[in-house]
Amino acid sequence: MRIISNKALQDFSDKHPQAKAPLQEWRKRMRSTSFKSYSELKTLYNSVDKVGNYFVFNIAGNHYRLIAAIHFNTQTLYIRSIMTHEEYNQWKP
């Protein structure tokens, strides 16, 4: 899976250093795997949820949320936002 943009991961890690290792692990797993569908994605990330057109990943034991758009046909994931759990509770898709 191709990830756009890695800069979002770095920027969030700079603001929240404790998120760096979990985000790097998430990135490594996503880049090394391909998914044909949401159900395949769910087998590796059982906590991922589909909210509207976005996929919401729980990072670091629910401390952070990564919101992404995924195009399975092109194997491209677009990071839309990364936020703390508290910020996510106020998010509206």
PDB file of N, CA and C in Angstrom:
ATOM      1  N   MET A   1       0.859  -1.175   0.000  1.00  0.00           N
ATOM      2  CA  MET A   1       0.000   0.000   0.000  1.00  0.00           C
ATOM      3  C   MET A   1       0.899   1.230   0.000  1.00  0.00           C
ATOM      4  N   ARG A   2       0.628   2.141  -0.901  1.00  0.00           N
ATOM      5  CA  ARG A   2       1.361   3.408  -0.968  1.00  0.00           C
ATOM      6  C   ARG A   2       0.685   4.408  -0.029  1.00  0.00           C
ATOM      7  N   ILE A   3       1.486   5.123   0.758  1.00  0.00           N
ATOM      8  CA  ILE A   3       0.950   6.061   1.746  1.00  0.00           C
ATOM      9  C   ILE A   3       1.277   7.491   1.355  1.00  0.00           C
ATOM     10  N   ILE A   4       0.250   8.319   1.313  1.00  0.00           N
ATOM     11  CA  ILE A   4       0.384   9.749   1.034  1.00  0.00           C
ATOM     12  C   ILE A   4      -0.334  10.476   2.166  1.00  0.00           C
ATOM     13  N   SER A   5       0.239  11.210   2.986  1.00  0.00           N
ATOM     14  CA  SER A   5       1.594  11.689   2.933  1.00  0.00           C
ATOM     15  C   SER A   5       2.331  11.293   4.204  1.00  0.00           C
ATOM     16  N   ASN A   6       3.563  10.878   4.026  1.00  0.00           N
ATOM     17  CA  ASN A   6       4.392  10.549   5.179  1.00  0.00           C
ATOM     18  C   ASN A   6       4.685  11.787   6.016  1.00  0.00           C
ATOM     19  N   LYS A   7       4.615  12.954   5.401  1.00  0.00           N
ATOM     20  CA  LYS A   7       4.842  14.212   6.122  1.00  0.00           C
ATOM     21  C   LYS A   7       3.829  14.372   7.260  1.00  0.00           C
ATOM     22  N   ALA A   8       2.607  13.956   7.039  1.00  0.00           N
ATOM     23  CA  ALA A   8       1.584  14.036   8.089  1.00  0.00           C
ATOM     24  C   ALA A   8       1.993  13.201   9.301  1.00  0.00           C
ATOM     25  N   LEU A   9       2.565  12.031   9.056  1.00  0.00           N
ATOM     26  CA  LEU A   9       3.034  11.182  10.154  1.00  0.00           C
ATOM     27  C   LEU A   9       4.160  11.870  10.923  1.00  0.00           C
ATOM     28  N   GLN A  10       5.097  12.460  10.171  1.00  0.00           N
ATOM     29  CA  GLN A  10       6.228  13.135  10.806  1.00  0.00           C
ATOM     30  C   GLN A  10       5.777  14.356  11.596  1.00  0.00           C
ATOM     31  N   ASP A  11       4.898  15.154  11.005  1.00  0.00           N
ATOM     32  CA  ASP A  11       4.417  16.363  11.683  1.00  0.00           C
ATOM     33  C   ASP A  11       3.700  16.019  12.989  1.00  0.00           C
ATOM     34  N   PHE A  12       2.865  14.986  12.953  1.00  0.00           N
ATOM     35  CA  PHE A  12       2.149  14.595  14.167  1.00  0.00           C
ATOM     36  C   PHE A  12       3.127  14.053  15.213  1.00  0.00           C
ATOM     37  N   SER A  13       4.105  13.272  14.764  1.00  0.00           N
ATOM     38  CA  SER A  13       5.109  12.724  15.684  1.00  0.00           C
ATOM     39  C   SER A  13       5.939  13.828  16.330  1.00  0.00           C
ATOM     40  N   ASP A  14       6.190  14.892  15.588  1.00  0.00           N
ATOM     41  CA  ASP A  14       6.932  16.024  16.154  1.00  0.00           C
ATOM     42  C   ASP A  14       6.145  16.685  17.281  1.00  0.00           C
ATOM     43  N   LYS A  15       4.824  16.783  17.116  1.00  0.00           N
ATOM     44  CA  LYS A  15       3.968  17.389  18.144  1.00  0.00           C
ATOM     45  C   LYS A  15       3.693  16.433  19.301  1.00  0.00           C
ATOM     46  N   HIS A  16       3.666  15.139  18.991  1.00  0.00           N
ATOM     47  CA  HIS A  16       3.333  14.108  19.981  1.00  0.00           C
ATOM     48  C   HIS A  16       4.402  13.010  19.911  1.00  0.00           C
ATOM     49  N   PRO A  17       5.564  13.234  20.525  1.00  0.00           N
ATOM     50  CA  PRO A  17       6.680  12.280  20.413  1.00  0.00           C
ATOM     51  C   PRO A  17       6.329  10.843  20.820  1.00  0.00           C
ATOM     52  N   GLN A  18       5.419  10.680  21.748  1.00  0.00           N
ATOM     53  CA  GLN A  18       5.042   9.334  22.183  1.00  0.00           C
ATOM     54  C   GLN A  18       4.281   8.572  21.096  1.00  0.00           C
ATOM     55  N   ALA A  19       3.829   9.261  20.061  1.00  0.00           N
ATOM     56  CA  ALA A  19       3.123   8.612  18.955  1.00  0.00           C
ATOM     57  C   ALA A  19       4.071   8.125  17.866  1.00  0.00           C
ATOM     58  N   LYS A  20       5.323   8.535  17.920  1.00  0.00           N
ATOM     59  CA  LYS A  20       6.260   8.237  16.831  1.00  0.00           C
ATOM     60  C   LYS A  20       6.420   6.739  16.570  1.00  0.00           C
ATOM     61  N   ALA A  21       6.747   5.968  17.586  1.00  0.00           N
ATOM     62  CA  ALA A  21       6.969   4.528  17.396  1.00  0.00           C
ATOM     63  C   ALA A  21       5.707   3.810  16.908  1.00  0.00           C
ATOM     64  N   PRO A  22       4.533   4.039  17.512  1.00  0.00           N
ATOM     65  CA  PRO A  22       3.330   3.368  17.004  1.00  0.00           C
ATOM     66  C   PRO A  22       2.989   3.768  15.564  1.00  0.00           C
ATOM     67  N   LEU A  23       3.209   5.027  15.208  1.00  0.00           N
ATOM     68  CA  LEU A  23       2.933   5.455  13.831  1.00  0.00           C
ATOM     69  C   LEU A  23       3.929   4.838  12.853  1.00  0.00           C
ATOM     70  N   GLN A  24       5.187   4.719  13.258  1.00  0.00           N
ATOM     71  CA  GLN A  24       6.177   4.073  12.393  1.00  0.00           C
ATOM     72  C   GLN A  24       5.829   2.607  12.172  1.00  0.00           C
ATOM     73  N   GLU A  25       5.382   1.944  13.223  1.00  0.00           N
ATOM     74  CA  GLU A  25       4.980   0.536  13.096  1.00  0.00           C
ATOM     75  C   GLU A  25       3.769   0.407  12.174  1.00  0.00           C
ATOM     76  N   TRP A  26       2.782   1.283  12.336  1.00  0.00           N
ATOM     77  CA  TRP A  26       1.600   1.277  11.466  1.00  0.00           C
ATOM     78  C   TRP A  26       2.022   1.472  10.012  1.00  0.00           C
ATOM     79  N   ARG A  27       2.891   2.454   9.773  1.00  0.00           N
ATOM     80  CA  ARG A  27       3.364   2.741   8.414  1.00  0.00           C
ATOM     81  C   ARG A  27       4.079   1.528   7.813  1.00  0.00           C
ATOM     82  N   LYS A  28       4.951   0.908   8.579  1.00  0.00           N
ATOM     83  CA  LYS A  28       5.702  -0.253   8.111  1.00  0.00           C
ATOM     84  C   LYS A  28       4.760  -1.387   7.711  1.00  0.00           C
ATOM     85  N   ARG A  29       3.770  -1.665   8.553  1.00  0.00           N
ATOM     86  CA  ARG A  29       2.814  -2.740   8.253  1.00  0.00           C
ATOM     87  C   ARG A  29       1.969  -2.413   7.023  1.00  0.00           C
ATOM     88  N   MET A  30       1.521  -1.157   6.934  1.00  0.00           N
ATOM     89  CA  MET A  30       0.686  -0.776   5.789  1.00  0.00           C
ATOM     90  C   MET A  30       1.468  -0.831   4.484  1.00  0.00           C
ATOM     91  N   ARG A  31       2.697  -0.362   4.494  1.00  0.00           N
ATOM     92  CA  ARG A  31       3.501  -0.344   3.268  1.00  0.00           C
ATOM     93  C   ARG A  31       3.853  -1.745   2.783  1.00  0.00           C
ATOM     94  N   SER A  32       3.941  -2.693   3.682  1.00  0.00           N
ATOM     95  CA  SER A  32       4.363  -4.040   3.301  1.00  0.00           C
ATOM     96  C   SER A  32       3.192  -4.960   2.952  1.00  0.00           C
ATOM     97  N   THR A  33       1.994  -4.425   2.956  1.00  0.00           N
ATOM     98  CA  THR A  33       0.806  -5.247   2.731  1.00  0.00           C
ATOM     99  C   THR A  33      -0.077  -4.608   1.669  1.00  0.00           C
ATOM    100  N   SER A  34      -0.792  -5.446   0.946  1.00  0.00           N
ATOM    101  CA  SER A  34      -1.799  -4.931   0.012  1.00  0.00           C
ATOM    102  C   SER A  34      -3.152  -5.508   0.410  1.00  0.00           C
ATOM    103  N   PHE A  35      -4.171  -4.717   0.183  1.00  0.00           N
ATOM    104  CA  PHE A  35      -5.534  -5.108   0.541  1.00  0.00           C
ATOM    105  C   PHE A  35      -6.428  -4.908  -0.672  1.00  0.00           C
ATOM    106  N   LYS A  36      -7.306  -5.858  -0.912  1.00  0.00           N
ATOM    107  CA  LYS A  36      -8.249  -5.738  -2.022  1.00  0.00           C
ATOM    108  C   LYS A  36      -9.566  -5.124  -1.591  1.00  0.00           C
ATOM    109  N   SER A  37      -9.812  -5.122  -0.278  1.00  0.00           N
ATOM    110  CA  SER A  37     -11.110  -4.658   0.207  1.00  0.00           C
ATOM    111  C   SER A  37     -11.023  -4.300   1.690  1.00  0.00           C
ATOM    112  N   TYR A  38     -12.097  -3.682   2.157  1.00  0.00           N
ATOM    113  CA  TYR A  38     -12.201  -3.350   3.583  1.00  0.00           C
ATOM    114  C   TYR A  38     -12.147  -4.615   4.429  1.00  0.00           C
ATOM    115  N   SER A  39     -12.778  -5.679   3.982  1.00  0.00           N
ATOM    116  CA  SER A  39     -12.777  -6.911   4.779  1.00  0.00           C
ATOM    117  C   SER A  39     -11.362  -7.473   4.921  1.00  0.00           C
ATOM    118  N   GLU A  40     -10.541  -7.366   3.890  1.00  0.00           N
ATOM    119  CA  GLU A  40      -9.146  -7.802   4.003  1.00  0.00           C
ATOM    120  C   GLU A  40      -8.373  -6.897   4.958  1.00  0.00           C
ATOM    121  N   LEU A  41      -8.619  -5.605   4.872  1.00  0.00           N
ATOM    122  CA  LEU A  41      -7.978  -4.653   5.780  1.00  0.00           C
ATOM    123  C   LEU A  41      -8.345  -4.978   7.226  1.00  0.00           C
ATOM    124  N   LYS A  42      -9.594  -5.304   7.433  1.00  0.00           N
ATOM    125  CA  LYS A  42     -10.109  -5.592   8.777  1.00  0.00           C
ATOM    126  C   LYS A  42      -9.451  -6.840   9.374  1.00  0.00           C
ATOM    127  N   THR A  43      -8.989  -7.767   8.549  1.00  0.00           N
ATOM    128  CA  THR A  43      -8.327  -8.963   9.078  1.00  0.00           C
ATOM    129  C   THR A  43      -7.004  -8.621   9.756  1.00  0.00           C
ATOM    130  N   LEU A  44      -6.296  -7.609   9.256  1.00  0.00           N
ATOM    131  CA  LEU A  44      -5.038  -7.198   9.873  1.00  0.00           C
ATOM    132  C   LEU A  44      -5.254  -6.155  10.959  1.00  0.00           C
ATOM    133  N   TYR A  45      -6.190  -5.256  10.713  1.00  0.00           N
ATOM    134  CA  TYR A  45      -6.503  -4.182  11.667  1.00  0.00           C
ATOM    135  C   TYR A  45      -7.951  -4.349  12.119  1.00  0.00           C
ATOM    136  N   ASN A  46      -8.169  -5.214  13.093  1.00  0.00           N
ATOM    137  CA  ASN A  46      -9.552  -5.505  13.488  1.00  0.00           C
ATOM    138  C   ASN A  46     -10.254  -4.323  14.138  1.00  0.00           C
ATOM    139  N   SER A  47      -9.507  -3.292  14.545  1.00  0.00           N
ATOM    140  CA  SER A  47     -10.155  -2.131  15.164  1.00  0.00           C
ATOM    141  C   SER A  47     -10.430  -1.003  14.171  1.00  0.00           C
ATOM    142  N   VAL A  48     -10.067  -1.185  12.900  1.00  0.00           N
ATOM    143  CA  VAL A  48     -10.328  -0.134  11.912  1.00  0.00           C
ATOM    144  C   VAL A  48     -11.836  -0.036  11.667  1.00  0.00           C
ATOM    145  N   ASP A  49     -12.323   1.191  11.551  1.00  0.00           N
ATOM    146  CA  ASP A  49     -13.743   1.421  11.279  1.00  0.00           C
ATOM    147  C   ASP A  49     -13.890   2.224  10.005  1.00  0.00           C
ATOM    148  N   LYS A  50     -14.977   1.976   9.301  1.00  0.00           N
ATOM    149  CA  LYS A  50     -15.310   2.771   8.123  1.00  0.00           C
ATOM    150  C   LYS A  50     -16.343   3.799   8.560  1.00  0.00           C
ATOM    151  N   VAL A  51     -15.984   5.080   8.390  1.00  0.00           N
ATOM    152  CA  VAL A  51     -16.859   6.187   8.770  1.00  0.00           C
ATOM    153  C   VAL A  51     -17.056   7.034   7.526  1.00  0.00           C
ATOM    154  N   GLY A  52     -18.231   6.922   6.916  1.00  0.00           N
ATOM    155  CA  GLY A  52     -18.448   7.603   5.646  1.00  0.00           C
ATOM    156  C   GLY A  52     -17.495   7.037   4.609  1.00  0.00           C
ATOM    157  N   ASN A  53     -16.750   7.919   3.950  1.00  0.00           N
ATOM    158  CA  ASN A  53     -15.775   7.485   2.947  1.00  0.00           C
ATOM    159  C   ASN A  53     -14.380   7.282   3.525  1.00  0.00           C
ATOM    160  N   TYR A  54     -14.254   7.390   4.828  1.00  0.00           N
ATOM    161  CA  TYR A  54     -12.944   7.315   5.466  1.00  0.00           C
ATOM    162  C   TYR A  54     -12.791   6.053   6.296  1.00  0.00           C
ATOM    163  N   PHE A  55     -11.527   5.716   6.534  1.00  0.00           N
ATOM    164  CA  PHE A  55     -11.177   4.600   7.399  1.00  0.00           C
ATOM    165  C   PHE A  55     -10.459   5.173   8.607  1.00  0.00           C
ATOM    166  N   VAL A  56     -10.885   4.774   9.791  1.00  0.00           N
ATOM    167  CA  VAL A  56     -10.341   5.315  11.035  1.00  0.00           C
ATOM    168  C   VAL A  56      -9.573   4.198  11.743  1.00  0.00           C
ATOM    169  N   PHE A  57      -8.265   4.433  11.902  1.00  0.00           N
ATOM    170  CA  PHE A  57      -7.382   3.488  12.569  1.00  0.00           C
ATOM    171  C   PHE A  57      -7.137   3.942  14.000  1.00  0.00           C
ATOM    172  N   ASN A  58      -7.209   3.014  14.938  1.00  0.00           N
ATOM    173  CA  ASN A  58      -6.826   3.280  16.324  1.00  0.00           C
ATOM    174  C   ASN A  58      -5.324   3.038  16.423  1.00  0.00           C
ATOM    175  N   ILE A  59      -4.612   4.022  16.922  1.00  0.00           N
ATOM    176  CA  ILE A  59      -3.158   3.936  17.032  1.00  0.00           C
ATOM    177  C   ILE A  59      -2.777   4.003  18.509  1.00  0.00           C
ATOM    178  N   ALA A  60      -1.838   3.179  18.910  1.00  0.00           N
ATOM    179  CA  ALA A  60      -1.299   3.174  20.281  1.00  0.00           C
ATOM    180  C   ALA A  60      -2.389   2.934  21.317  1.00  0.00           C
ATOM    181  N   GLY A  61      -3.140   1.885  21.115  1.00  0.00           N
ATOM    182  CA  GLY A  61      -4.151   1.522  22.104  1.00  0.00           C
ATOM    183  C   GLY A  61      -5.213   2.573  22.316  1.00  0.00           C
ATOM    184  N   ASN A  62      -5.731   3.114  21.232  1.00  0.00           N
ATOM    185  CA  ASN A  62      -6.815   4.111  21.255  1.00  0.00           C
ATOM    186  C   ASN A  62      -6.387   5.498  21.723  1.00  0.00           C
ATOM    187  N   HIS A  63      -5.100   5.764  21.837  1.00  0.00           N
ATOM    188  CA  HIS A  63      -4.661   7.106  22.218  1.00  0.00           C
ATOM    189  C   HIS A  63      -4.766   8.083  21.049  1.00  0.00           C
ATOM    190  N   TYR A  64      -4.649   7.566  19.822  1.00  0.00           N
ATOM    191  CA  TYR A  64      -4.657   8.416  18.623  1.00  0.00           C
ATOM    192  C   TYR A  64      -5.548   7.790  17.566  1.00  0.00           C
ATOM    193  N   ARG A  65      -6.002   8.636  16.650  1.00  0.00           N
ATOM    194  CA  ARG A  65      -6.802   8.179  15.512  1.00  0.00           C
ATOM    195  C   ARG A  65      -6.147   8.684  14.233  1.00  0.00           C
ATOM    196  N   LEU A  66      -6.016   7.797  13.279  1.00  0.00           N
ATOM    197  CA  LEU A  66      -5.526   8.156  11.958  1.00  0.00           C
ATOM    198  C   LEU A  66      -6.690   7.977  11.000  1.00  0.00           C
ATOM    199  N   ILE A  67      -7.033   9.047  10.298  1.00  0.00           N
ATOM    200  CA  ILE A  67      -8.163   9.029   9.373  1.00  0.00           C
ATOM    201  C   ILE A  67      -7.613   9.057   7.959  1.00  0.00           C
ATOM    202  N   ALA A  68      -8.058   8.116   7.149  1.00  0.00           N
ATOM    203  CA  ALA A  68      -7.503   7.985   5.807  1.00  0.00           C
ATOM    204  C   ALA A  68      -8.582   7.643   4.793  1.00  0.00           C
ATOM    205  N   ALA A  69      -8.300   8.037   3.561  1.00  0.00           N
ATOM    206  CA  ALA A  69      -9.088   7.583   2.416  1.00  0.00           C
ATOM    207  C   ALA A  69      -8.241   6.510   1.736  1.00  0.00           C
ATOM    208  N   ILE A  70      -8.854   5.402   1.392  1.00  0.00           N
ATOM    209  CA  ILE A  70      -8.112   4.308   0.766  1.00  0.00           C
ATOM    210  C   ILE A  70      -8.740   3.981  -0.579  1.00  0.00           C
ATOM    211  N   HIS A  71      -7.880   3.918  -1.594  1.00  0.00           N
ATOM    212  CA  HIS A  71      -8.296   3.481  -2.925  1.00  0.00           C
ATOM    213  C   HIS A  71      -7.689   2.093  -3.131  1.00  0.00           C
ATOM    214  N   PHE A  72      -8.493   1.081  -2.891  1.00  0.00           N
ATOM    215  CA  PHE A  72      -7.996  -0.288  -2.969  1.00  0.00           C
ATOM    216  C   PHE A  72      -7.542  -0.648  -4.380  1.00  0.00           C
ATOM    217  N   ASN A  73      -8.203  -0.097  -5.401  1.00  0.00           N
ATOM    218  CA  ASN A  73      -7.852  -0.438  -6.778  1.00  0.00           C
ATOM    219  C   ASN A  73      -6.458   0.043  -7.166  1.00  0.00           C
ATOM    220  N   THR A  74      -5.986   1.140  -6.572  1.00  0.00           N
ATOM    221  CA  THR A  74      -4.644   1.649  -6.875  1.00  0.00           C
ATOM    222  C   THR A  74      -3.666   1.404  -5.727  1.00  0.00           C
ATOM    223  N   GLN A  75      -4.146   0.783  -4.652  1.00  0.00           N
ATOM    224  CA  GLN A  75      -3.316   0.502  -3.477  1.00  0.00           C
ATOM    225  C   GLN A  75      -2.696   1.779  -2.923  1.00  0.00           C
ATOM    226  N   THR A  76      -3.532   2.819  -2.803  1.00  0.00           N
ATOM    227  CA  THR A  76      -3.078   4.115  -2.313  1.00  0.00           C
ATOM    228  C   THR A  76      -3.913   4.523  -1.110  1.00  0.00           C
ATOM    229  N   LEU A  77      -3.219   4.955  -0.059  1.00  0.00           N
ATOM    230  CA  LEU A  77      -3.859   5.433   1.155  1.00  0.00           C
ATOM    231  C   LEU A  77      -3.482   6.901   1.333  1.00  0.00           C
ATOM    232  N   TYR A  78      -4.491   7.737   1.475  1.00  0.00           N
ATOM    233  CA  TYR A  78      -4.288   9.173   1.675  1.00  0.00           C
ATOM    234  C   TYR A  78      -4.616   9.510   3.124  1.00  0.00           C
ATOM    235  N   ILE A  79      -3.610   9.962   3.863  1.00  0.00           N
ATOM    236  CA  ILE A  79      -3.848  10.365   5.249  1.00  0.00           C
ATOM    237  C   ILE A  79      -4.570  11.705   5.238  1.00  0.00           C
ATOM    238  N   ARG A  80      -5.736  11.756   5.831  1.00  0.00           N
ATOM    239  CA  ARG A  80      -6.521  12.992   5.912  1.00  0.00           C
ATOM    240  C   ARG A  80      -6.258  13.731   7.210  1.00  0.00           C
ATOM    241  N   SER A  81      -6.060  12.968   8.289  1.00  0.00           N
ATOM    242  CA  SER A  81      -5.835  13.608   9.580  1.00  0.00           C
ATOM    243  C   SER A  81      -5.313  12.577  10.565  1.00  0.00           C
ATOM    244  N   ILE A  82      -4.524  13.071  11.509  1.00  0.00           N
ATOM    245  CA  ILE A  82      -4.121  12.266  12.655  1.00  0.00           C
ATOM    246  C   ILE A  82      -4.446  13.119  13.866  1.00  0.00           C
ATOM    247  N   MET A  83      -5.109  12.534  14.829  1.00  0.00           N
ATOM    248  CA  MET A  83      -5.529  13.327  15.981  1.00  0.00           C
ATOM    249  C   MET A  83      -5.496  12.503  17.251  1.00  0.00           C
ATOM    250  N   THR A  84      -5.524  13.212  18.351  1.00  0.00           N
ATOM    251  CA  THR A  84      -5.620  12.534  19.641  1.00  0.00           C
ATOM    252  C   THR A  84      -7.038  11.987  19.792  1.00  0.00           C
ATOM    253  N   HIS A  85      -7.200  11.104  20.755  1.00  0.00           N
ATOM    254  CA  HIS A  85      -8.526  10.545  21.021  1.00  0.00           C
ATOM    255  C   HIS A  85      -9.522  11.659  21.346  1.00  0.00           C
ATOM    256  N   GLU A  86      -9.086  12.643  22.126  1.00  0.00           N
ATOM    257  CA  GLU A  86      -9.967  13.752  22.507  1.00  0.00           C
ATOM    258  C   GLU A  86     -10.377  14.578  21.287  1.00  0.00           C
ATOM    259  N   GLU A  87      -9.421  14.836  20.398  1.00  0.00           N
ATOM    260  CA  GLU A  87      -9.732  15.594  19.178  1.00  0.00           C
ATOM    261  C   GLU A  87     -10.705  14.814  18.295  1.00  0.00           C
ATOM    262  N   TYR A  88     -10.501  13.504  18.228  1.00  0.00           N
ATOM    263  CA  TYR A  88     -11.370  12.668  17.404  1.00  0.00           C
ATOM    264  C   TYR A  88     -12.812  12.699  17.903  1.00  0.00           C
ATOM    265  N   ASN A  89     -12.994  12.761  19.213  1.00  0.00           N
ATOM    266  CA  ASN A  89     -14.348  12.805  19.767  1.00  0.00           C
ATOM    267  C   ASN A  89     -15.127  14.023  19.297  1.00  0.00           C
ATOM    268  N   GLN A  90     -14.437  15.071  18.857  1.00  0.00           N
ATOM    269  CA  GLN A  90     -15.089  16.281  18.359  1.00  0.00           C
ATOM    270  C   GLN A  90     -15.137  16.331  16.834  1.00  0.00           C
ATOM    271  N   TRP A  91     -14.526  15.348  16.169  1.00  0.00           N
ATOM    272  CA  TRP A  91     -14.434  15.322  14.707  1.00  0.00           C
ATOM    273  C   TRP A  91     -15.780  14.988  14.085  1.00  0.00           C
ATOM    274  N   LYS A  92     -16.069  15.656  12.993  1.00  0.00           N
ATOM    275  CA  LYS A  92     -17.284  15.370  12.219  1.00  0.00           C
ATOM    276  C   LYS A  92     -16.858  15.003  10.802  1.00  0.00           C
ATOM    277  N   PRO A  93     -17.187  13.782  10.356  1.00  0.00           N
ATOM    278  CA  PRO A  93     -16.780  13.363   8.996  1.00  0.00           C
ATOM    279  C   PRO A  93     -17.465  14.160   7.906  1.00  0.00           C
TER     280      PRO A  93
END
